[in-house]
XYZ file of C-alpha atoms in Angstrom:
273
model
C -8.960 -106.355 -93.604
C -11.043 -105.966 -90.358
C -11.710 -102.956 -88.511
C -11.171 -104.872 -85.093
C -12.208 -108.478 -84.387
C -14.563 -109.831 -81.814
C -18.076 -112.106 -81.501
C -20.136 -110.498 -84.043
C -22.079 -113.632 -84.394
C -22.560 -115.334 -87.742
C -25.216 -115.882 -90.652
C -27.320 -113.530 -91.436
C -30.186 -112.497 -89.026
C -33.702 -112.997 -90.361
C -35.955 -109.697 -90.324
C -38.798 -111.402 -88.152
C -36.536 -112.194 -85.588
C -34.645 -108.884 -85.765
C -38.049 -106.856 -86.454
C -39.245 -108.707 -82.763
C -36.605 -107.908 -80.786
C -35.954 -104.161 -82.072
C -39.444 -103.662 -80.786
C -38.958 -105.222 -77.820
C -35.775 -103.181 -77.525
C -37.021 -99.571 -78.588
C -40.021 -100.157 -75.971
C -37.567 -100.544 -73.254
C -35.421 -97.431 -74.342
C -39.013 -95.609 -73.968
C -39.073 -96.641 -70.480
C -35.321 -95.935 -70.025
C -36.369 -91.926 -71.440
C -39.561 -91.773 -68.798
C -36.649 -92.986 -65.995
C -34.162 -89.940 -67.264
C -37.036 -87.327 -67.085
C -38.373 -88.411 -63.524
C -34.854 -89.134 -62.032
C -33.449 -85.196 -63.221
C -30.264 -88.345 -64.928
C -28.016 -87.208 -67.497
C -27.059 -89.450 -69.896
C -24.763 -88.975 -72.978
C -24.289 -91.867 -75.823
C -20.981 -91.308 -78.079
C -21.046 -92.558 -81.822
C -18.171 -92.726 -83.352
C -16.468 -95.205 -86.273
C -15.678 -95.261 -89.543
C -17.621 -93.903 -92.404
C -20.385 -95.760 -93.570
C -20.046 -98.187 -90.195
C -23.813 -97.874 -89.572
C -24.046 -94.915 -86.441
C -26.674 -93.184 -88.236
C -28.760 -95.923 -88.659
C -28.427 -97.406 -85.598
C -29.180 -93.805 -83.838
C -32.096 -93.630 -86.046
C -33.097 -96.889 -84.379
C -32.521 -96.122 -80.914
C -34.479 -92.258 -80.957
C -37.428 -93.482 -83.694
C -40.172 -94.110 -80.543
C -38.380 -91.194 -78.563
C -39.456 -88.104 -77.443
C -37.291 -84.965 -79.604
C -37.449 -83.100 -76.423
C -35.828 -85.629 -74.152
C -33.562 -87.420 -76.615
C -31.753 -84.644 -78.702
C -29.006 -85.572 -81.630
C -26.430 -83.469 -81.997
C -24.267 -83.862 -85.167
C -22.402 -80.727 -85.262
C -21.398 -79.223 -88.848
C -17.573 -77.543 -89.094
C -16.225 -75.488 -86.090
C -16.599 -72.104 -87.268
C -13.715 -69.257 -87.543
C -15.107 -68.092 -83.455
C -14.916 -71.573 -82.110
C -11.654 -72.287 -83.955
C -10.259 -69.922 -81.540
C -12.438 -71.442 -78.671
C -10.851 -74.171 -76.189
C -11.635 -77.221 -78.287
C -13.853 -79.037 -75.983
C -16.007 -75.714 -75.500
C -18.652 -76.181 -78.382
C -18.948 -79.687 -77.307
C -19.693 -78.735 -73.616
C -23.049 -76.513 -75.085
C -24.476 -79.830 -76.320
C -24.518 -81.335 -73.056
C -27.545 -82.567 -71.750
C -29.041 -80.738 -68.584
C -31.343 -82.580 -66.037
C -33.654 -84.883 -67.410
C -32.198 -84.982 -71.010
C -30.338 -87.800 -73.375
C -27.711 -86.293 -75.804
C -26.728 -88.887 -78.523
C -23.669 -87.207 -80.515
C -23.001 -88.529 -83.804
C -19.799 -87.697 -83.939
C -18.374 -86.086 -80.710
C -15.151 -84.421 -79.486
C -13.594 -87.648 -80.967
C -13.376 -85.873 -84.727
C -9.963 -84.821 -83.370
C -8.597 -88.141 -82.598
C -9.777 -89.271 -86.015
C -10.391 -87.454 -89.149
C -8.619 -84.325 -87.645
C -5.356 -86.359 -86.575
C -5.301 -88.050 -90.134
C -6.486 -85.402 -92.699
C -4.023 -82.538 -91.204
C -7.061 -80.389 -90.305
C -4.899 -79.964 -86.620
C -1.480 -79.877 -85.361
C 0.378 -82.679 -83.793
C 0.794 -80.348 -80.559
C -3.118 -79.758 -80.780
C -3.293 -84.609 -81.131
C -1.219 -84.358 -78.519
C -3.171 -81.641 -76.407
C -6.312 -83.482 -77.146
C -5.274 -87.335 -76.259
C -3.933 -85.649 -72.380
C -6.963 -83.389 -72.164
C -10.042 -86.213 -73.286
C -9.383 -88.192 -70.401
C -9.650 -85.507 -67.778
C -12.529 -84.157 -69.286
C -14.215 -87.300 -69.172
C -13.367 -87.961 -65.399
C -15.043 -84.839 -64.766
C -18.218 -85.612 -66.678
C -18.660 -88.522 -65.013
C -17.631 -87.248 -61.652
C -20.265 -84.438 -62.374
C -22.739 -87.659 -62.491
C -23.394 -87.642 -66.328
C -24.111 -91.105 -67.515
C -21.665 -91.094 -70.494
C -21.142 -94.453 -72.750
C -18.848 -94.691 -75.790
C -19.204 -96.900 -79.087
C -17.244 -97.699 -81.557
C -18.979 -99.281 -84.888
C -16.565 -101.221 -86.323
C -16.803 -102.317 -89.927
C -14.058 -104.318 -92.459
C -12.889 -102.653 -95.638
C -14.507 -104.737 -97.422
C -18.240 -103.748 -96.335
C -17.805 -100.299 -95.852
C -16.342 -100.250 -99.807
C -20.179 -102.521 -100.419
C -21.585 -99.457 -98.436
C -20.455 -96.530 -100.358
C -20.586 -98.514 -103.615
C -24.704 -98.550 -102.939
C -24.885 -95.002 -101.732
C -23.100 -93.995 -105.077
C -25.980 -96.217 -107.406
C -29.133 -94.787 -104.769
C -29.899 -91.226 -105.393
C -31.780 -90.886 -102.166
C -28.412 -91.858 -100.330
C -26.002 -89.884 -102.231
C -25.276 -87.290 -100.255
C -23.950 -89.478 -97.997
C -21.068 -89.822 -99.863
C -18.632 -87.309 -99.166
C -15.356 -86.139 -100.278
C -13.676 -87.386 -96.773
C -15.658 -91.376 -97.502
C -13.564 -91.567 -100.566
C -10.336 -90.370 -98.752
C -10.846 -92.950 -95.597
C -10.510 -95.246 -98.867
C -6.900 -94.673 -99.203
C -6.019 -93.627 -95.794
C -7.791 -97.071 -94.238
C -4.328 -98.284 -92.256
C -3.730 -94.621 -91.289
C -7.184 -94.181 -89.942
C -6.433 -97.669 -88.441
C -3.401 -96.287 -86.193
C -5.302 -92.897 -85.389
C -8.101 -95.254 -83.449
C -5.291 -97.710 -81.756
C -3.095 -94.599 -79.963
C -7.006 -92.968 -79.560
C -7.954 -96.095 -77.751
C -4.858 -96.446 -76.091
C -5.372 -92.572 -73.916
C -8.674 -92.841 -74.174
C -10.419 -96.312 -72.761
C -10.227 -95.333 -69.360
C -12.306 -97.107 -66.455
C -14.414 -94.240 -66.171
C -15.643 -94.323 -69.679
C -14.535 -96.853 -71.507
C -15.003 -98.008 -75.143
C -17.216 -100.429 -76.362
C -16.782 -101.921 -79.715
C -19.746 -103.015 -81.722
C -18.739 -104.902 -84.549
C -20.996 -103.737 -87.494
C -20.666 -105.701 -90.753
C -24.057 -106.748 -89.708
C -25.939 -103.820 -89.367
C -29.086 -105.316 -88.027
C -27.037 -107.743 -85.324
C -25.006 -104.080 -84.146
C -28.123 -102.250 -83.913
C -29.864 -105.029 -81.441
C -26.491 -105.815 -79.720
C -25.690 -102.121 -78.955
C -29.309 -100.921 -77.612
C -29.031 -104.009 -75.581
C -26.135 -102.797 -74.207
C -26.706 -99.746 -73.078
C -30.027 -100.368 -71.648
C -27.824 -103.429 -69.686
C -25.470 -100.411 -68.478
C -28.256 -97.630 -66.940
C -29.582 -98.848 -63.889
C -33.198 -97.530 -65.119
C -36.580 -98.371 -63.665
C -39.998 -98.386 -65.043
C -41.685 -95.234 -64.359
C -45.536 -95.536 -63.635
C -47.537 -93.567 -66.358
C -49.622 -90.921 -65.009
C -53.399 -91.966 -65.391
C -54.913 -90.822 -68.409
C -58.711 -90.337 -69.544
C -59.859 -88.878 -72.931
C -62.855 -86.427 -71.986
C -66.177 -87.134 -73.346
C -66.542 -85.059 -76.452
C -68.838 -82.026 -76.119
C -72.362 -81.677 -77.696
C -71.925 -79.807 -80.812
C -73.452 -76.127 -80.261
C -74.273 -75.455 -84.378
C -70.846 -75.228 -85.944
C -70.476 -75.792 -89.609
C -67.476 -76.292 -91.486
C -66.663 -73.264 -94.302
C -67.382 -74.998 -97.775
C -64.264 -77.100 -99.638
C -64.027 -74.625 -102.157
C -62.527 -71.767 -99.949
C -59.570 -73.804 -99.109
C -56.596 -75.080 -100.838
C -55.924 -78.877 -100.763
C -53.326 -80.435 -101.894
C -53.730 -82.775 -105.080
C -54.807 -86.416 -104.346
C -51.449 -87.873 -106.172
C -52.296 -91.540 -104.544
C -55.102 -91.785 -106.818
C -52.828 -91.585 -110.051
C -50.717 -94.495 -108.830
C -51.243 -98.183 -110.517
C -52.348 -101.033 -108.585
């Protein structure tokens, strides 16, 4: 059973090909970050999807040649007791970026719509509150001139079960697998109707969805960078001019002998060739 269906290509894509062209890719986002910190732009990039439908990877793809303090992640842990009592939008509206910033949310306000609506963790009236407020407060981002661009990974039942089958056998990826991956398991066609009535209030002209189809997580990542560079109307920035300075004679300084410090233990020389 499939997430959602559309052209996400077919036979595998070899790693040259796809090694080439994330390259190529990641050096334009570069240019894209220089344009948001000279131009004072906003821009805010919403990951959302199933478990295990490839957002973190794909966000560790698009920030790895970044700089931390222009492109920020925010993936923000369980509303707390004060910000249960907060309007819900308001902890979201802290992670906003300010002039010259990217905010990439894995996860967003969206938790509401999904795992919220379909674990019980809110109240219909609260669904209900949500799917009339999101749109308005989306309007207003944009109207406030903050680039904002949705995605939705998609991913069939069938890979996302290969997916959390491998994170259970690699101990480096365990933790991954949460409590809520095995419930999205048994709750696939109710997770399935929570996104169609999301999408439905929620794919407005302003911001609209796009859908990434992710069974392929090497053809999503490529296919989704390319697409949102294709939807910022970003500029190369010229690169300030920059000379190393000649190193200074050295005026007698001597370094304090090994045996003061502490180093750490050369463990690469204990491996086998």
């Amino acid at each position: 059973m499939s997430d959602g269906k559309g052209s996400g290509g077919s036979g595998k894509l070899p790693r040259s090909l796809y090694e080439r062209e994330l390259y190529r890719l990641q050096t334009e986002l570069v240019k894209l970050q220089e344009w948001v910190r000279a131009e004072g732009a906003r821009l805010v990039v919403v990951f959302e999807g199933r478990d295990a439908a490839g957002k973190g990877s794909t966000i560790k793809r698009v920030t790895e040649f970044l700089n931390p303090r222009v492109a920020r992640i925010v993936a923000l842990p369980r509303p707390t007791e004060r910000e249960r009592g907060q309007w819900y939008f308001q902890r979201y509206v802290e992670q906003l970026p300010t002039a010259g910033e990217v905010v990439l949310l894995d996860r967003s306000w969206y938790n509401r719509a999904g795992v919220e609506r379909v674990m019980g963790f809110c109240t219909m009236e609260e669904h209900q509150r949500f799917l009339h407020q999101c749109p308005i407060f989306e309007r207003m981002l944009v109207e406030d001139g903050i680039l904002l661009r949705k995605y939705w990974f998609s991913v069939s039942d069938a890979v996302q079960e290969q997916r959390f089958r491998r994170r259970l056998q690699d101990p480096t990826r365990r933790w991954k697998l949460s409590p809520m991956d095995l419930e999205s398991i048994t709750r696939w066609e109710a997770y399935s109707r929570a996104k169609d009535e999301m999408f439905v209030h929620t794919d407005i002209s302003e911001a609209p969805w796009y859908v990434v189809e992710s069974d392929d997580k090497r053809r999503a990542r490529l296919n989704m960078i390319a697409h949102l560079l294709s939807t910022v109307p970003y500029e190369e920035v010229a690169p300030p001019v920059i000379e190393l300075p000649r190193r200074p004679p050295a005026t007698g300084y001597e370094r304090p002998p090994r045996n003061l410090q502490t180093y750490v233990p050369d463990h690469v020389s204990q491996l086998r060739k």
